[in-house]
Amino acid sequence: MSVLTVALKAPGETILPTVAVASCLIDANPKAGLTIVYEESEKVGSKGGKVELKTDDGALLYDAEIIPHLRDKYEVLQAGNKEQVDEWLKRALEFTRPDFKAMDKPMKELESHLTLRSYIVGYGLTLADLVVWATLRGNRVTSGAVKRFTNSTGRWFNFIETMYPWIGQGAAEMAAGDMKKKAAASAAGASYNIGLPDTDKGVVTRFPPEPSGYLHIGHAKAALLNDYFAHEAYKGTLICRFDDTNPSNESQEFVDAITYDLSLLGIFPDRISFSSDYFQEMYEDCIKIIKSGNAYADDTEKEQMQHERFEGIASKRRDESIEDNLARFAEMKTGSEEGQRWCIRAKISVDDTNKAMRDPVIYRCNLTPHHRTGDTWKIYPTYDFCVPILDSLEGVTHALRTNEYNDRNPQYAWFQKTLGIRSVHIWDFSRLNFIKTLLSKRKLTKIVDQGMVWGWDDPRMPTIRGIRRRGMTIPSLREYILKQGPSRNIINMDWTTFWSNNRKYIDPTSPRHTGIDQEDMVPGTVSGATDADLKPQEKPKHPKNPELGTKTVYYSKDILFEQEDAKSFKQDEEITLMNWGNAIVRKITTDAASGKVTGLDLELHLAGDFKKTEKKVTWLVRDQKLVPAGNLRVRLLDPLGQIEKTRLEHSSPEDRDQHTSG
């Protein structure tokens, strides 16, 4: 996987072109394995560049070296005549000047070039468009002005941003400033004064995801809280440790996905490690705990073991000799048929009121090749055994985790005490639960595997990828989660508040466009309009943000309405036609058989007061160039949480589209 690191404090015109090219590559070829991360600094890397690319083979490239490298490697970036593209890549440097007057000549040349063109080179998007657009967008002198241009340059600039929305994503993130501070906890209003002990001795936290799926909204809370206490509250260290102790469910794909999703959240661990880095150490600790008489080998059948643990019944193998237990553990290590019958259990208690303390399994066989260690190991530690050992070994000072592990806290402390290793402070916080939402990784995996959704990034999925695709902004996501704070109170959240919080981020920068449902749309005839009333007008794309530019609104005596709106009208009712004015509904024609409205006659009344009308409706001109529904399909997706349990257990890929409407 390649990583592009961007210095957020560097001038926008010097870094945004590379970000735009990288975003194009990620959008066109997700399998390229390129990740963009941001650092709150003026320079990055050992050479102090503004942008650094670490390639798959570990090579480091900086600034002007990066775009040529990406073009040479990926065909998707090679569109257009190379000589012409190269010419405009050089000319783009002229748009980095901080003085608008100094750019007068190159701006006029660009304007002349774009007069009869939609793209700078050829008939499609090329590096020339990406780099010139991003340079103009990144330069503070031109970023606001060029959007308001009504000439060919302004048309081209807005066309590129509209047709390729991903190009503006990097600009939006950089404009927001430090990814770490987009949603500071102080602004979120939560109390983080939880009295963590021994913080004066340094703070090291960890986020230990299992690489068996994509991060979901619940994981985001754990990741962000550990990041907050490590980096913002105490200026400490954050470790991301992949808990890869179950090779049956894990893969490098999920490692890469989780790393990328963390960067989207603005989380950049100081160190990344894997539980598999310590398989030898944990194996030796298991031998140690067996030799001390605190663990034993057991071949009790799974169902019988569950019954005995629940009832507080001792296993028939509990008092076997240390020698026999060591011999069976050695047999397990070989992965033999005999060894696979056994597991290792900690000898803690038979009938403790806390069932997590009733001799939990700490090692088991698994012959599936590991995605990092291959066939080296045939035995793997359980999460309960692994975490207390590695937390101590890696220097973690405070283990912050959800209170679903509360019953395991005594077990966690028992392992550290029994092995004679450094103890770690634990703080439990509540899970982030949403009503009617599946957050079980096992069930989400089943949904993906059965083809009930399009993938882990389906907008119905509660994964970070899914909610991002649905439209959630990272600043809003960070703010919302940090606002919940590290409280232990269990609350079921509503998605309504989640998305309403997002609205305040996207509303100020979202251009307004008009569309209507093509099915059963209703033709309307407008009378009383003068020639002046029918003249096209330039209207702002956003009523409160002139920087978004304008759009042309066309008027006509023949317009179209949605069936739902038309059905709501009453005879002689005054309504407001958005972006035009008031009109009076004089006649409603209805099909007797279906009850659907088939025509409307309206009388224009521009002197009317829009504040007094009950209905304010959208409409389109019949004879303007409309985008047909065949080219633009809008699908309304039902919430994933409404999938019934029976359908989850028995559904097939053919059911996928049954969870959609529209």
PDB file of N, CA and C in Angstrom, residues 71-126:
ATOM      1  N   ARG A  71       1.560   8.993 -12.840  1.00  0.00           N
ATOM      2  CA  ARG A  71       1.115   8.879 -14.228  1.00  0.00           C
ATOM      3  C   ARG A  71       1.815   7.719 -14.928  1.00  0.00           C
ATOM      4  N   ASP A  72       3.100   7.577 -14.707  1.00  0.00           N
ATOM      5  CA  ASP A  72       3.837   6.492 -15.358  1.00  0.00           C
ATOM      6  C   ASP A  72       3.351   5.119 -14.898  1.00  0.00           C
ATOM      7  N   LYS A  73       2.869   5.044 -13.662  1.00  0.00           N
ATOM      8  CA  LYS A  73       2.500   3.751 -13.088  1.00  0.00           C
ATOM      9  C   LYS A  73       1.060   3.353 -13.384  1.00  0.00           C
ATOM     10  N   TYR A  74       0.163   4.337 -13.489  1.00  0.00           N
ATOM     11  CA  TYR A  74      -1.257   4.012 -13.613  1.00  0.00           C
ATOM     12  C   TYR A  74      -1.832   4.557 -14.921  1.00  0.00           C
ATOM     13  N   GLU A  75      -2.399   3.661 -15.721  1.00  0.00           N
ATOM     14  CA  GLU A  75      -2.918   4.021 -17.044  1.00  0.00           C
ATOM     15  C   GLU A  75      -4.055   5.025 -16.956  1.00  0.00           C
ATOM     16  N   VAL A  76      -4.831   4.979 -15.861  1.00  0.00           N
ATOM     17  CA  VAL A  76      -5.978   5.867 -15.733  1.00  0.00           C
ATOM     18  C   VAL A  76      -5.572   7.338 -15.723  1.00  0.00           C
ATOM     19  N   LEU A  77      -4.295   7.610 -15.401  1.00  0.00           N
ATOM     20  CA  LEU A  77      -3.799   8.988 -15.351  1.00  0.00           C
ATOM     21  C   LEU A  77      -3.084   9.394 -16.639  1.00  0.00           C
ATOM     22  N   GLN A  78      -3.144   8.556 -17.655  1.00  0.00           N
ATOM     23  CA  GLN A  78      -2.394   8.810 -18.891  1.00  0.00           C
ATOM     24  C   GLN A  78      -3.268   9.311 -20.039  1.00  0.00           C
ATOM     25  N   ALA A  79      -4.492   9.742 -19.728  1.00  0.00           N
ATOM     26  CA  ALA A  79      -5.413  10.199 -20.778  1.00  0.00           C
ATOM     27  C   ALA A  79      -4.906  11.482 -21.425  1.00  0.00           C
ATOM     28  N   GLY A  80      -5.248  11.662 -22.700  1.00  0.00           N
ATOM     29  CA  GLY A  80      -4.911  12.895 -23.411  1.00  0.00           C
ATOM     30  C   GLY A  80      -3.541  12.867 -24.065  1.00  0.00           C
ATOM     31  N   ASN A  81      -3.323  13.809 -24.984  1.00  0.00           N
ATOM     32  CA  ASN A  81      -2.038  13.956 -25.658  1.00  0.00           C
ATOM     33  C   ASN A  81      -0.971  14.353 -24.643  1.00  0.00           C
ATOM     34  N   LYS A  82       0.072  13.537 -24.511  1.00  0.00           N
ATOM     35  CA  LYS A  82       1.059  13.740 -23.461  1.00  0.00           C
ATOM     36  C   LYS A  82       1.753  15.093 -23.575  1.00  0.00           C
ATOM     37  N   GLU A  83       2.123  15.496 -24.783  1.00  0.00           N
ATOM     38  CA  GLU A  83       2.821  16.774 -24.950  1.00  0.00           C
ATOM     39  C   GLU A  83       1.934  17.941 -24.528  1.00  0.00           C
ATOM     40  N   GLN A  84       0.671  17.896 -24.909  1.00  0.00           N
ATOM     41  CA  GLN A  84      -0.238  18.971 -24.540  1.00  0.00           C
ATOM     42  C   GLN A  84      -0.494  18.989 -23.034  1.00  0.00           C
ATOM     43  N   VAL A  85      -0.643  17.808 -22.457  1.00  0.00           N
ATOM     44  CA  VAL A  85      -0.849  17.735 -21.005  1.00  0.00           C
ATOM     45  C   VAL A  85       0.368  18.284 -20.272  1.00  0.00           C
ATOM     46  N   ASP A  86       1.572  17.867 -20.704  1.00  0.00           N
ATOM     47  CA  ASP A  86       2.800  18.348 -20.070  1.00  0.00           C
ATOM     48  C   ASP A  86       2.919  19.868 -20.162  1.00  0.00           C
ATOM     49  N   GLU A  87       2.513  20.430 -21.302  1.00  0.00           N
ATOM     50  CA  GLU A  87       2.566  21.883 -21.456  1.00  0.00           C
ATOM     51  C   GLU A  87       1.712  22.570 -20.392  1.00  0.00           C
ATOM     52  N   TRP A  88       0.518  22.044 -20.147  1.00  0.00           N
ATOM     53  CA  TRP A  88      -0.362  22.671 -19.168  1.00  0.00           C
ATOM     54  C   TRP A  88       0.067  22.385 -17.733  1.00  0.00           C
ATOM     55  N   LEU A  89       0.746  21.280 -17.510  1.00  0.00           N
ATOM     56  CA  LEU A  89       1.302  21.038 -16.177  1.00  0.00           C
ATOM     57  C   LEU A  89       2.344  22.100 -15.844  1.00  0.00           C
ATOM     58  N   LYS A  90       3.136  22.495 -16.845  1.00  0.00           N
ATOM     59  CA  LYS A  90       4.120  23.559 -16.638  1.00  0.00           C
ATOM     60  C   LYS A  90       3.430  24.906 -16.457  1.00  0.00           C
ATOM     61  N   ARG A  91       2.411  25.162 -17.282  1.00  0.00           N
ATOM     62  CA  ARG A  91       1.718  26.443 -17.212  1.00  0.00           C
ATOM     63  C   ARG A  91       0.941  26.596 -15.905  1.00  0.00           C
ATOM     64  N   ALA A  92       0.606  25.469 -15.282  1.00  0.00           N
ATOM     65  CA  ALA A  92      -0.119  25.535 -14.005  1.00  0.00           C
ATOM     66  C   ALA A  92       0.699  26.242 -12.930  1.00  0.00           C
ATOM     67  N   LEU A  93       2.026  26.192 -13.058  1.00  0.00           N
ATOM     68  CA  LEU A  93       2.890  26.860 -12.080  1.00  0.00           C
ATOM     69  C   LEU A  93       2.652  28.364 -12.067  1.00  0.00           C
ATOM     70  N   GLU A  94       2.188  28.911 -13.197  1.00  0.00           N
ATOM     71  CA  GLU A  94       1.930  30.344 -13.260  1.00  0.00           C
ATOM     72  C   GLU A  94       0.740  30.746 -12.388  1.00  0.00           C
ATOM     73  N   PHE A  95      -0.084  29.777 -12.029  1.00  0.00           N
ATOM     74  CA  PHE A  95      -1.260  30.073 -11.206  1.00  0.00           C
ATOM     75  C   PHE A  95      -0.970  29.937  -9.711  1.00  0.00           C
ATOM     76  N   THR A  96       0.292  29.731  -9.364  1.00  0.00           N
ATOM     77  CA  THR A  96       0.653  29.636  -7.948  1.00  0.00           C
ATOM     78  C   THR A  96       1.049  30.986  -7.368  1.00  0.00           C
ATOM     79  N   ARG A  97       1.075  32.027  -8.199  1.00  0.00           N
ATOM     80  CA  ARG A  97       1.513  33.343  -7.734  1.00  0.00           C
ATOM     81  C   ARG A  97       0.506  33.930  -6.743  1.00  0.00           C
ATOM     82  N   PRO A  98       1.000  34.628  -5.722  1.00  0.00           N
ATOM     83  CA  PRO A  98       0.108  35.178  -4.696  1.00  0.00           C
ATOM     84  C   PRO A  98      -0.508  36.518  -5.080  1.00  0.00           C
ATOM     85  N   ASP A  99      -0.203  37.023  -6.271  1.00  0.00           N
ATOM     86  CA  ASP A  99      -0.682  38.332  -6.715  1.00  0.00           C
ATOM     87  C   ASP A  99      -1.603  38.138  -7.917  1.00  0.00           C
ATOM     88  N   PHE A 100      -2.872  38.578  -7.793  1.00  0.00           N
ATOM     89  CA  PHE A 100      -3.841  38.382  -8.867  1.00  0.00           C
ATOM     90  C   PHE A 100      -3.421  39.108 -10.144  1.00  0.00           C
ATOM     91  N   LYS A 101      -2.823  40.299  -9.984  1.00  0.00           N
ATOM     92  CA  LYS A 101      -2.401  41.059 -11.162  1.00  0.00           C
ATOM     93  C   LYS A 101      -1.323  40.315 -11.941  1.00  0.00           C
ATOM     94  N   ALA A 102      -0.453  39.632 -11.202  1.00  0.00           N
ATOM     95  CA  ALA A 102       0.627  38.897 -11.855  1.00  0.00           C
ATOM     96  C   ALA A 102       0.098  37.719 -12.668  1.00  0.00           C
ATOM     97  N   MET A 103      -1.132  37.318 -12.379  1.00  0.00           N
ATOM     98  CA  MET A 103      -1.718  36.190 -13.105  1.00  0.00           C
ATOM     99  C   MET A 103      -2.645  36.645 -14.221  1.00  0.00           C
ATOM    100  N   ASP A 104      -2.670  37.921 -14.477  1.00  0.00           N
ATOM    101  CA  ASP A 104      -3.578  38.443 -15.500  1.00  0.00           C
ATOM    102  C   ASP A 104      -3.331  37.786 -16.860  1.00  0.00           C
ATOM    103  N   LYS A 105      -2.068  37.717 -17.270  1.00  0.00           N
ATOM    104  CA  LYS A 105      -1.746  37.148 -18.581  1.00  0.00           C
ATOM    105  C   LYS A 105      -2.096  35.662 -18.657  1.00  0.00           C
ATOM    106  N   PRO A 106      -1.627  34.814 -17.716  1.00  0.00           N
ATOM    107  CA  PRO A 106      -1.984  33.392 -17.816  1.00  0.00           C
ATOM    108  C   PRO A 106      -3.486  33.141 -17.689  1.00  0.00           C
ATOM    109  N   MET A 107      -4.197  33.971 -16.921  1.00  0.00           N
ATOM    110  CA  MET A 107      -5.642  33.792 -16.798  1.00  0.00           C
ATOM    111  C   MET A 107      -6.339  34.101 -18.118  1.00  0.00           C
ATOM    112  N   LYS A 108      -5.866  35.143 -18.808  1.00  0.00           N
ATOM    113  CA  LYS A 108      -6.443  35.473 -20.115  1.00  0.00           C
ATOM    114  C   LYS A 108      -6.162  34.365 -21.121  1.00  0.00           C
ATOM    115  N   GLU A 109      -4.965  33.780 -21.042  1.00  0.00           N
ATOM    116  CA  GLU A 109      -4.623  32.689 -21.953  1.00  0.00           C
ATOM    117  C   GLU A 109      -5.498  31.464 -21.686  1.00  0.00           C
ATOM    118  N   LEU A 110      -5.743  31.194 -20.412  1.00  0.00           N
ATOM    119  CA  LEU A 110      -6.614  30.073 -20.058  1.00  0.00           C
ATOM    120  C   LEU A 110      -8.036  30.332 -20.546  1.00  0.00           C
ATOM    121  N   GLU A 111      -8.500  31.570 -20.367  1.00  0.00           N
ATOM    122  CA  GLU A 111      -9.840  31.940 -20.819  1.00  0.00           C
ATOM    123  C   GLU A 111      -9.984  31.751 -22.329  1.00  0.00           C
ATOM    124  N   SER A 112      -8.987  32.202 -23.059  1.00  0.00           N
ATOM    125  CA  SER A 112      -9.024  32.067 -24.514  1.00  0.00           C
ATOM    126  C   SER A 112      -9.028  30.598 -24.925  1.00  0.00           C
ATOM    127  N   HIS A 113      -8.235  29.802 -24.228  1.00  0.00           N
ATOM    128  CA  HIS A 113      -8.123  28.382 -24.567  1.00  0.00           C
ATOM    129  C   HIS A 113      -9.433  27.641 -24.311  1.00  0.00           C
ATOM    130  N   LEU A 114     -10.176  28.041 -23.270  1.00  0.00           N
ATOM    131  CA  LEU A 114     -11.376  27.315 -22.873  1.00  0.00           C
ATOM    132  C   LEU A 114     -12.650  27.804 -23.555  1.00  0.00           C
ATOM    133  N   THR A 115     -12.521  28.806 -24.402  1.00  0.00           N
ATOM    134  CA  THR A 115     -13.709  29.415 -25.008  1.00  0.00           C
ATOM    135  C   THR A 115     -14.630  28.391 -25.659  1.00  0.00           C
ATOM    136  N   LEU A 116     -14.076  27.466 -26.396  1.00  0.00           N
ATOM    137  CA  LEU A 116     -14.889  26.465 -27.088  1.00  0.00           C
ATOM    138  C   LEU A 116     -14.595  25.053 -26.580  1.00  0.00           C
ATOM    139  N   ARG A 117     -14.102  24.951 -25.342  1.00  0.00           N
ATOM    140  CA  ARG A 117     -13.712  23.642 -24.817  1.00  0.00           C
ATOM    141  C   ARG A 117     -14.373  23.369 -23.463  1.00  0.00           C
ATOM    142  N   SER A 118     -14.666  22.108 -23.221  1.00  0.00           N
ATOM    143  CA  SER A 118     -15.137  21.676 -21.903  1.00  0.00           C
ATOM    144  C   SER A 118     -13.984  21.161 -21.056  1.00  0.00           C
ATOM    145  N   TYR A 119     -12.921  20.683 -21.722  1.00  0.00           N
ATOM    146  CA  TYR A 119     -11.730  20.187 -21.044  1.00  0.00           C
ATOM    147  C   TYR A 119     -10.510  20.886 -21.630  1.00  0.00           C
ATOM    148  N   ILE A 120      -9.445  20.951 -20.862  1.00  0.00           N
ATOM    149  CA  ILE A 120      -8.249  21.653 -21.325  1.00  0.00           C
ATOM    150  C   ILE A 120      -7.582  20.918 -22.477  1.00  0.00           C
ATOM    151  N   VAL A 121      -7.528  19.593 -22.378  1.00  0.00           N
ATOM    152  CA  VAL A 121      -6.922  18.787 -23.446  1.00  0.00           C
ATOM    153  C   VAL A 121      -7.908  17.706 -23.859  1.00  0.00           C
ATOM    154  N   GLY A 122      -8.226  17.668 -25.133  1.00  0.00           N
ATOM    155  CA  GLY A 122      -9.084  16.612 -25.646  1.00  0.00           C
ATOM    156  C   GLY A 122     -10.534  16.728 -25.204  1.00  0.00           C
ATOM    157  N   TYR A 123     -11.183  15.549 -25.109  1.00  0.00           N
ATOM    158  CA  TYR A 123     -12.618  15.524 -24.847  1.00  0.00           C
ATOM    159  C   TYR A 123     -12.953  14.794 -23.545  1.00  0.00           C
ATOM    160  N   GLY A 124     -12.006  14.731 -22.664  1.00  0.00           N
ATOM    161  CA  GLY A 124     -12.248  14.091 -21.377  1.00  0.00           C
ATOM    162  C   GLY A 124     -11.279  14.605 -20.334  1.00  0.00           C
ATOM    163  N   LEU A 125     -11.487  14.177 -19.099  1.00  0.00           N
ATOM    164  CA  LEU A 125     -10.661  14.633 -17.984  1.00  0.00           C
ATOM    165  C   LEU A 125      -9.231  14.129 -18.125  1.00  0.00           C
ATOM    166  N   THR A 126      -8.258  15.033 -17.951  1.00  0.00           N
ATOM    167  CA  THR A 126      -6.840  14.672 -17.975  1.00  0.00           C
ATOM    168  C   THR A 126      -6.139  15.305 -16.783  1.00  0.00           C
TER     169      THR A 126
END
